[in-house]
Tab-separated table of C-alpha atoms in Angstrom:
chain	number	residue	atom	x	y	z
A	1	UNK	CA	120.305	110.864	-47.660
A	2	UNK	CA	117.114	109.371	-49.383
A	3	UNK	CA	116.696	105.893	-48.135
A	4	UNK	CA	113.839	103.424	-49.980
A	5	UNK	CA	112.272	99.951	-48.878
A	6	UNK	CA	109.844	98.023	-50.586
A	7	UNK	CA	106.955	95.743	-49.385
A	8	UNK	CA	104.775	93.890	-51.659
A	9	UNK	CA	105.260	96.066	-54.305
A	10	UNK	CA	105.016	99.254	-52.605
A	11	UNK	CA	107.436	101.773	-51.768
A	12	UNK	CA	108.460	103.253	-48.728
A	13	UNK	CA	111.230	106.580	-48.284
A	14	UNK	CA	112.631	108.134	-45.677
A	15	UNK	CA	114.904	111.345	-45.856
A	16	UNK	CA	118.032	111.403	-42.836
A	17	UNK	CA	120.936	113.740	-42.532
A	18	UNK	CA	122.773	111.582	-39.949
A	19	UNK	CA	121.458	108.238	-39.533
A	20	UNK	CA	121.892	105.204	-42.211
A	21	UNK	CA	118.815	103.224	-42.037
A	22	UNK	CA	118.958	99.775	-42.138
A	23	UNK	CA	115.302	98.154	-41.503
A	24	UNK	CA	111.859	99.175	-41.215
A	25	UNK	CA	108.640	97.901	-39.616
A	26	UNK	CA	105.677	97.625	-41.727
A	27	UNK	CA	102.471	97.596	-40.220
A	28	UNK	CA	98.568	97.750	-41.568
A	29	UNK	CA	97.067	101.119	-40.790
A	30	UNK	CA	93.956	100.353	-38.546
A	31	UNK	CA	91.769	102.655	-40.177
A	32	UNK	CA	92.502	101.938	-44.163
A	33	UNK	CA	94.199	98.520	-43.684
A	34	UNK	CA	96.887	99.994	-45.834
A	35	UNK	CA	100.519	99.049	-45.152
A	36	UNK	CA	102.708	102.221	-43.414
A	37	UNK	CA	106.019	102.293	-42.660
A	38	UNK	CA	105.886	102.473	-38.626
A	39	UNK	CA	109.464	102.238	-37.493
A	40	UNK	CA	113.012	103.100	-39.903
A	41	UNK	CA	115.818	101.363	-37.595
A	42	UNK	CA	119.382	100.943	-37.807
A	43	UNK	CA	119.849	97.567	-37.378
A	44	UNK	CA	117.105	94.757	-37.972
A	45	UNK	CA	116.950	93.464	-34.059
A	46	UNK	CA	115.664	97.571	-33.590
A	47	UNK	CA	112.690	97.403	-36.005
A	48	UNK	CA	111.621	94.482	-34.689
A	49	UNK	CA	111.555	95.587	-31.042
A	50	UNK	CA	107.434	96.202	-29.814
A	51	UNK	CA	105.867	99.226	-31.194
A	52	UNK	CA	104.097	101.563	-29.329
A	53	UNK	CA	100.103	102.401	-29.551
A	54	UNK	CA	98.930	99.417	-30.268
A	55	UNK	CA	100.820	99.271	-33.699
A	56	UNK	CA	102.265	96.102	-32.614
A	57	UNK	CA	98.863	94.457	-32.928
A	58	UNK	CA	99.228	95.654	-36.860
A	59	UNK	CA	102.721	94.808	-37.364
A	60	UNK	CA	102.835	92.988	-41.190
A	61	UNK	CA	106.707	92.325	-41.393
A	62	UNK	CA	110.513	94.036	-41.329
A	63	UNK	CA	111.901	94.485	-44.419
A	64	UNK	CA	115.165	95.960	-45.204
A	65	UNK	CA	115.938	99.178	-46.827
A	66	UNK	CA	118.373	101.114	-49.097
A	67	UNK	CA	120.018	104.221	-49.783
A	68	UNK	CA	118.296	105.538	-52.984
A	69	UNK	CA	120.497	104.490	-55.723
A	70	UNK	CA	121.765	101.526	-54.420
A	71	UNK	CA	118.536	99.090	-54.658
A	72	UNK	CA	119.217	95.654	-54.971
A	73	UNK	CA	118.162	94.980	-58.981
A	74	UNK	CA	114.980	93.051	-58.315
A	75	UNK	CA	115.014	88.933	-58.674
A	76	UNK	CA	112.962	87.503	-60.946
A	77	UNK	CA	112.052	84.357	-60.012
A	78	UNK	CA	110.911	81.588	-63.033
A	79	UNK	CA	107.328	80.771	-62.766
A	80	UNK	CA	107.399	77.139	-63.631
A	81	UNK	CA	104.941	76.501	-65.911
A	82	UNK	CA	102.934	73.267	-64.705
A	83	UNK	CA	104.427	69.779	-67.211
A	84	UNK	CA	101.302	69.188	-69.368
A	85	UNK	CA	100.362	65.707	-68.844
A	86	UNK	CA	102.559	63.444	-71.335
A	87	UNK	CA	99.880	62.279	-74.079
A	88	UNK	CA	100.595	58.738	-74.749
A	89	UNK	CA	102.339	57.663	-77.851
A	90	UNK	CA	99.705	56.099	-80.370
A	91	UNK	CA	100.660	52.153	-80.565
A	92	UNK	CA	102.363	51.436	-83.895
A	93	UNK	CA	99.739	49.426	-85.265
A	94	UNK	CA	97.262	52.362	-85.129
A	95	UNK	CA	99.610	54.765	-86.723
A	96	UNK	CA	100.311	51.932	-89.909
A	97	UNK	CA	96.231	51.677	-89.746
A	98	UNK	CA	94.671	52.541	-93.467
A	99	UNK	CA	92.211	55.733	-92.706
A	100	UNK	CA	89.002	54.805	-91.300
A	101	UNK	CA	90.427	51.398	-90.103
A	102	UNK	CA	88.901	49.970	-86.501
A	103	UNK	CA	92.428	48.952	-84.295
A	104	UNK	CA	91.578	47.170	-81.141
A	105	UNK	CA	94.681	47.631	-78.410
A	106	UNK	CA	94.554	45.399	-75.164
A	107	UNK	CA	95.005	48.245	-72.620
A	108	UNK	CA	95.464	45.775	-69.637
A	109	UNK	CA	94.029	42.262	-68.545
A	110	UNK	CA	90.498	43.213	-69.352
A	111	UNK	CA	90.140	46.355	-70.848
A	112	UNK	CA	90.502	46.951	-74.649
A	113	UNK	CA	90.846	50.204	-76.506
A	114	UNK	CA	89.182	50.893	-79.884
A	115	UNK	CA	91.046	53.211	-82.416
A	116	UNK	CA	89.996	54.551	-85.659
A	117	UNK	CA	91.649	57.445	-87.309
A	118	UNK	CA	94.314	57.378	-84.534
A	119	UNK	CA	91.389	58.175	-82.055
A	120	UNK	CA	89.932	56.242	-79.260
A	121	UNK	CA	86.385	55.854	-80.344
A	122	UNK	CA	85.368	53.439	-77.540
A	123	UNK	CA	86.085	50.880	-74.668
A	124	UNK	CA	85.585	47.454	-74.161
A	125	UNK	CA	85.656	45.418	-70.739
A	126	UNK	CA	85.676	41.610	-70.972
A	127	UNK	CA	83.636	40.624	-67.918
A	128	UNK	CA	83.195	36.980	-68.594
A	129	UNK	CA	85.509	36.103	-65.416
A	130	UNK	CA	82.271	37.464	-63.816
A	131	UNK	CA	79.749	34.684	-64.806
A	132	UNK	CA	76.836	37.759	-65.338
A	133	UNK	CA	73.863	36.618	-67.350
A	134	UNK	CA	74.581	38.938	-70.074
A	135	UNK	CA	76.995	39.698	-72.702
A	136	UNK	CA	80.336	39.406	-71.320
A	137	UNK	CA	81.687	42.425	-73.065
A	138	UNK	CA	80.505	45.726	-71.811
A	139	UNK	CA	81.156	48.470	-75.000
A	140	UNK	CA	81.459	52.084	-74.133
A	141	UNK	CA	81.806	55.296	-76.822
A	142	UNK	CA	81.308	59.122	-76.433
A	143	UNK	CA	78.289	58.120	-79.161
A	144	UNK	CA	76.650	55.823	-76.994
A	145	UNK	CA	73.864	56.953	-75.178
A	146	UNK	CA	73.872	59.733	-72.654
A	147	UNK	CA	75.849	57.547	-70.096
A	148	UNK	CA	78.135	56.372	-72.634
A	149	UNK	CA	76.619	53.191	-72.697
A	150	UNK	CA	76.588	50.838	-76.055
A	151	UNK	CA	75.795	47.348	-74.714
A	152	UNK	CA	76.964	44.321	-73.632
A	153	UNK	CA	78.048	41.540	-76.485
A	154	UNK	CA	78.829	37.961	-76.487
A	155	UNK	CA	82.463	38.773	-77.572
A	156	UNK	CA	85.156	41.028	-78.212
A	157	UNK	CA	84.402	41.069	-82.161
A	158	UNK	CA	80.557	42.079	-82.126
A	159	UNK	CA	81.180	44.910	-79.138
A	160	UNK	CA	83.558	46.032	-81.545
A	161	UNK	CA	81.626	46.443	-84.288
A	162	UNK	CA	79.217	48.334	-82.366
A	163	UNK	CA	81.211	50.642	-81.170
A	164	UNK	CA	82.446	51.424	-85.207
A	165	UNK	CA	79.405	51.227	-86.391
A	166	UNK	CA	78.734	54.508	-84.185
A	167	UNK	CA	81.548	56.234	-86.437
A	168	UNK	CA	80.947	55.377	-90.129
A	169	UNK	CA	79.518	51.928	-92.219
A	170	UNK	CA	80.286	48.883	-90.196
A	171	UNK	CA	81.518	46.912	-92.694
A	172	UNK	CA	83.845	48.027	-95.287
A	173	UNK	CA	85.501	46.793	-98.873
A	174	UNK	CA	86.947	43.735	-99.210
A	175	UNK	CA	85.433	42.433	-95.988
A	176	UNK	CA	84.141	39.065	-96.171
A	177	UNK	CA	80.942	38.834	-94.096
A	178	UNK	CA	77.843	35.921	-93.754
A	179	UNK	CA	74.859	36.916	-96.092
A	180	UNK	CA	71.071	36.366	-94.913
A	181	UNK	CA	68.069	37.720	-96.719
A	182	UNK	CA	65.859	40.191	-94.518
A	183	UNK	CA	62.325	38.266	-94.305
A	184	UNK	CA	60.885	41.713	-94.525
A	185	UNK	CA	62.581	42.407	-98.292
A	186	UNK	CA	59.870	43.987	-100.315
A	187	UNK	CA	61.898	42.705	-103.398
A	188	UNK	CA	63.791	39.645	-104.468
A	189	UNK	CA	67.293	39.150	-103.922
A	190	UNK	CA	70.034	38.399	-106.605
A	191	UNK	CA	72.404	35.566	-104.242
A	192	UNK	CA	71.529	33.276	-102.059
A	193	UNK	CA	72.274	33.074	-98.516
A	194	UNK	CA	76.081	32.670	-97.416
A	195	UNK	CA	79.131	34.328	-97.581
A	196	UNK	CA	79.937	37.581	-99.588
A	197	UNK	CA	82.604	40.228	-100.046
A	198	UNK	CA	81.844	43.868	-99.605
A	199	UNK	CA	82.889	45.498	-103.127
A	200	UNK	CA	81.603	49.235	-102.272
A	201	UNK	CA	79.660	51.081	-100.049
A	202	UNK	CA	76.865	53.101	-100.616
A	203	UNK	CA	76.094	56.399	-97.822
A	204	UNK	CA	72.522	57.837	-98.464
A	205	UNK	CA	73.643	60.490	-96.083
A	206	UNK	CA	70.441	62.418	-95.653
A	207	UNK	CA	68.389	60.280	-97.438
A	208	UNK	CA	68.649	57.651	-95.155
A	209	UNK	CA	65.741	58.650	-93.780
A	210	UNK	CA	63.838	57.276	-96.996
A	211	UNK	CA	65.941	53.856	-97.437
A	212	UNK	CA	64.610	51.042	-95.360
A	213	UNK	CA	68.221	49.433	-95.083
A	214	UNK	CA	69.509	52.196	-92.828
A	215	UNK	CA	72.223	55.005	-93.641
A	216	UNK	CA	74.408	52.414	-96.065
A	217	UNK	CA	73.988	50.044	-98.710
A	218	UNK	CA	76.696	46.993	-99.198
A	219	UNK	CA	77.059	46.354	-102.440
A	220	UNK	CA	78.136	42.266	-101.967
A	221	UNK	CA	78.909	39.954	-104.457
A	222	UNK	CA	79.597	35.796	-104.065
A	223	UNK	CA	83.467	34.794	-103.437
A	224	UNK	CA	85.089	34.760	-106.996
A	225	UNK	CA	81.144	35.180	-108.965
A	226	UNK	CA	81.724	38.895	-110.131
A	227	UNK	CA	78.422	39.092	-112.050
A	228	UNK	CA	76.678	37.375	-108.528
A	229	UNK	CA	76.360	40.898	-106.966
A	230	UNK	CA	73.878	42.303	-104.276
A	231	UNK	CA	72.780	45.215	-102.347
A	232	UNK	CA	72.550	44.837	-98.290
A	233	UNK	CA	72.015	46.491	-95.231
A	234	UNK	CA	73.894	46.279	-92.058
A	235	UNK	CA	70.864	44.087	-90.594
A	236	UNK	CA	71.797	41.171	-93.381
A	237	UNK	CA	75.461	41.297	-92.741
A	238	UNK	CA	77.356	39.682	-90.073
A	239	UNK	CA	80.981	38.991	-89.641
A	240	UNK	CA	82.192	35.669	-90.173
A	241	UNK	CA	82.682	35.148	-86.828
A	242	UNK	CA	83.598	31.016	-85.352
A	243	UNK	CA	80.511	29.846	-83.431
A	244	UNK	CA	80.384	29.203	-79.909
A	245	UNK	CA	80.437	25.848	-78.949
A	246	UNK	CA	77.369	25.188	-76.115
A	247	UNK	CA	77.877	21.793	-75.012
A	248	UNK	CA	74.424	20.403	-73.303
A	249	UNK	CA	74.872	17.589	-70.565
A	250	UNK	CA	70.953	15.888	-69.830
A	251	UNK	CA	71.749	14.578	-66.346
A	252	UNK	CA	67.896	13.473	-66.307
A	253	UNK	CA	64.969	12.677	-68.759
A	254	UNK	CA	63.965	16.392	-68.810
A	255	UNK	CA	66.466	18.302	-67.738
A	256	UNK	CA	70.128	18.892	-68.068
A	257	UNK	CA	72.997	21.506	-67.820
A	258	UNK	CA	73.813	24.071	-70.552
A	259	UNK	CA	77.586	24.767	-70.086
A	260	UNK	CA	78.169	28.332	-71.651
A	261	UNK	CA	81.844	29.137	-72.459
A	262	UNK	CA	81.693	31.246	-69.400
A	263	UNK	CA	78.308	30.564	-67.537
A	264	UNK	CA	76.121	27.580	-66.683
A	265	UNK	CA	72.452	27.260	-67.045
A	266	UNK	CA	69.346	24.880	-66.317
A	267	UNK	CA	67.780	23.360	-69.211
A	268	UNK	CA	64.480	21.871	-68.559
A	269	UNK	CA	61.195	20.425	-70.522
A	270	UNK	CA	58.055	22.618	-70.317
A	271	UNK	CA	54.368	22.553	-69.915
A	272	UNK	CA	53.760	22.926	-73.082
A	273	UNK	CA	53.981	19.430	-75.215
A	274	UNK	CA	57.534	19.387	-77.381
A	275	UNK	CA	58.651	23.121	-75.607
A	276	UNK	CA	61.265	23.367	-73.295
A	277	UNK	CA	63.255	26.254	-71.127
A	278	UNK	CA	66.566	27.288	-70.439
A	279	UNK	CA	66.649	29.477	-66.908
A	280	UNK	CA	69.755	30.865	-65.303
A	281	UNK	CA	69.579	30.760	-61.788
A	282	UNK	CA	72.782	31.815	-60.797
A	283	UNK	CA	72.263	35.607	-61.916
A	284	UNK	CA	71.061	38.372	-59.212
A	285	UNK	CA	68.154	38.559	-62.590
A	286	UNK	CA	67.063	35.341	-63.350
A	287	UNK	CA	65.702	34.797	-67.382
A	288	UNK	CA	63.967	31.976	-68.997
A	289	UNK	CA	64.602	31.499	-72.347
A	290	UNK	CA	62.055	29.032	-74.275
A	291	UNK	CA	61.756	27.273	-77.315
A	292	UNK	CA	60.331	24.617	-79.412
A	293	UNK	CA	62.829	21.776	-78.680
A	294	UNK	CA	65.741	21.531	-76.504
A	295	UNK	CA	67.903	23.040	-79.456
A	296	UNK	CA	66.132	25.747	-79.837
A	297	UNK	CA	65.263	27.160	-75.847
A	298	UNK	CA	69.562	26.815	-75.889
A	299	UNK	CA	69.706	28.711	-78.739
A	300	UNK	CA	67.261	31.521	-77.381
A	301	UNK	CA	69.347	31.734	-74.109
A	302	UNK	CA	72.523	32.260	-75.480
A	303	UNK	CA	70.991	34.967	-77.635
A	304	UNK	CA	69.814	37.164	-74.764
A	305	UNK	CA	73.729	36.209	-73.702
A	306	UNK	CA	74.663	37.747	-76.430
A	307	UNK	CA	76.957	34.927	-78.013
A	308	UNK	CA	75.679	35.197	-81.296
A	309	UNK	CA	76.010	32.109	-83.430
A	310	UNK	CA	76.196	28.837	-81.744
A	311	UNK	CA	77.193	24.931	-82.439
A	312	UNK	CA	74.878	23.184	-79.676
A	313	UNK	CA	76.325	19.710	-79.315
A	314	UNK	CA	74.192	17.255	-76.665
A	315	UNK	CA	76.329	15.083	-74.816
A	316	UNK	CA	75.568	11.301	-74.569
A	317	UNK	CA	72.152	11.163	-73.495
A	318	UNK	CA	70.359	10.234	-69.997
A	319	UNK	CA	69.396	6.753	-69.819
A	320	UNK	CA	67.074	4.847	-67.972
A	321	UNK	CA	69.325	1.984	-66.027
């Protein structure tokens, strides 16, 4: 009788007249490293007994065997394929989004997503709990530069809008923005400074190269004034944004405390006659803004903060008593 074993997919026979084979010892040939059947046993406790020469040194394993014919039909075990990590379900709002819409999703306390096209174009971290001396909104966008990096903004809004402008015109139709004349215009302009709606948008594409406003042209008009129309670049337009109140407490003559929405600075007078500073000494980076009048040096701090547009307001003033 033909007998048959297998062991990692190779196969082992033996040929016996008298004896049914039960087992066999498998063991690495020390010259080849091959595996060799070594010992066919009746029982399984026999083929694992010691082997003689020095095979026992070798031995890989006992496996059982068969009578030809009567092989066990081989068990196919599943593979299970590794569970592709569950994409998360685009939030509502995004899907019901008209195409080429920014959606900003809070995606926890401080962390804000920015969608467009029912993609996430870019991050945004709101870091004002941190009192830093710069923009308390960190933007970040596969477009930004080659860390990632856009910059940090005074608010959630203008970190936004850099982020989209990365991905197509920053502003788009319909969108009622602030107007203000470039001083560098080489012509006149048609409306006077204020607020406009977008009515269409103009991409040079590869012409922008040759157009001093940049890639697009906003074609604005006045509120309600159809024949009141203008064309704008991105540097003229700014959303119509609330500004930040600064409130300014002068706890002396010639100096005071700028209170920030989220950060505190000195404000003091300067050297020069009718100039004064604002300095921020409680950042690892101290910066001195200046500026002709108190107004002003406040103004020019909370710039390099990156707040944007401001409503200064000085609190009672300092009196001599």
């Amino acid at each position: 009788m033909k007998f048959t074993a297998t062991y990692e997919g190779q196969t082992f026979t033996r040929t016996s007249k008298t004896r049914e084979y039960t087992h066999v010892a498998i063991i690495r040939h020390p010259e080849t490293g091959e595996p060799v059947d070594a010992r066919w046993s009746q029982s399984e406790s026999n083929a694992a007994k010691r082997l003689p020469h020095g095979w026992e040194a070798n031995r890989l394993a006992v496996v059982p065997c068969f009578p030809e014919g009567q092989e066990p039909e081989p068990v196919v075990e599943a593979v299970e394929e590794p569970e592709a990590d569950a994409e998360e379900p685009i939030p509502a709002e995004v899907l019901e989004a008209d195409v080429d819409a920014v959606v900003v999703v809070q995606d926890g306390p401080a962390k804000f997503d920015v969608w467009r096209n029912r993609e996430i174009v870019g991050v945004v971290f709101d870091e004002s709990a941190a009192n830093l001396a710069r923009g308390s909104h960190a933007a970040w966008s596969p477009r930004g530069d080659r860390k990632g990096h856009v910059g940090f903004f005074g608010s959630l809004e203008l970190a936004v809008d850099a982020i989209a402008a990365l991905y197509g015109p920053m502003y788009h139709v319909g969108q009622e923005l602030e107007f203000t004349p470039s001083p560098e215009r080489t012509h006149g302009t048609l409306i006077p400074a204020g607020r406009v709606v977008v009515t269409r948008v103009v991409d040079h594409g590869e012409l922008a190269q040759y157009h001093p406003g940049g890639r697009y042209t906003y074609v604005v008009q006045v509120p309600n004034v159809p024949r009141a129309t203008q064309g704008a670049g991105e540097s003229e337009l700014a959303r119509v944004v609330e500004p930040v109140k600064v409130e300014v407490d002068m706890t002396e003559r010639a100096s005071g405390i700028v209170h920030f929405p989220n950060h505190q600075a000195l404000l003091g007078r300067g050297e020069r006659a009718g100039w004064w500073y604002v300095e921020d000494p409680y950042s690892d980076v101290m910066h001195t803004a200046h500026g002709k009048g108190k107004r002003a040096a406040v103004e020019a701090m909370a710039a390099h903060l990156g707040y944007g547009r401001v409503e200064v307001k000085f609190l009672e003033e300092w009196r001599d008593r």
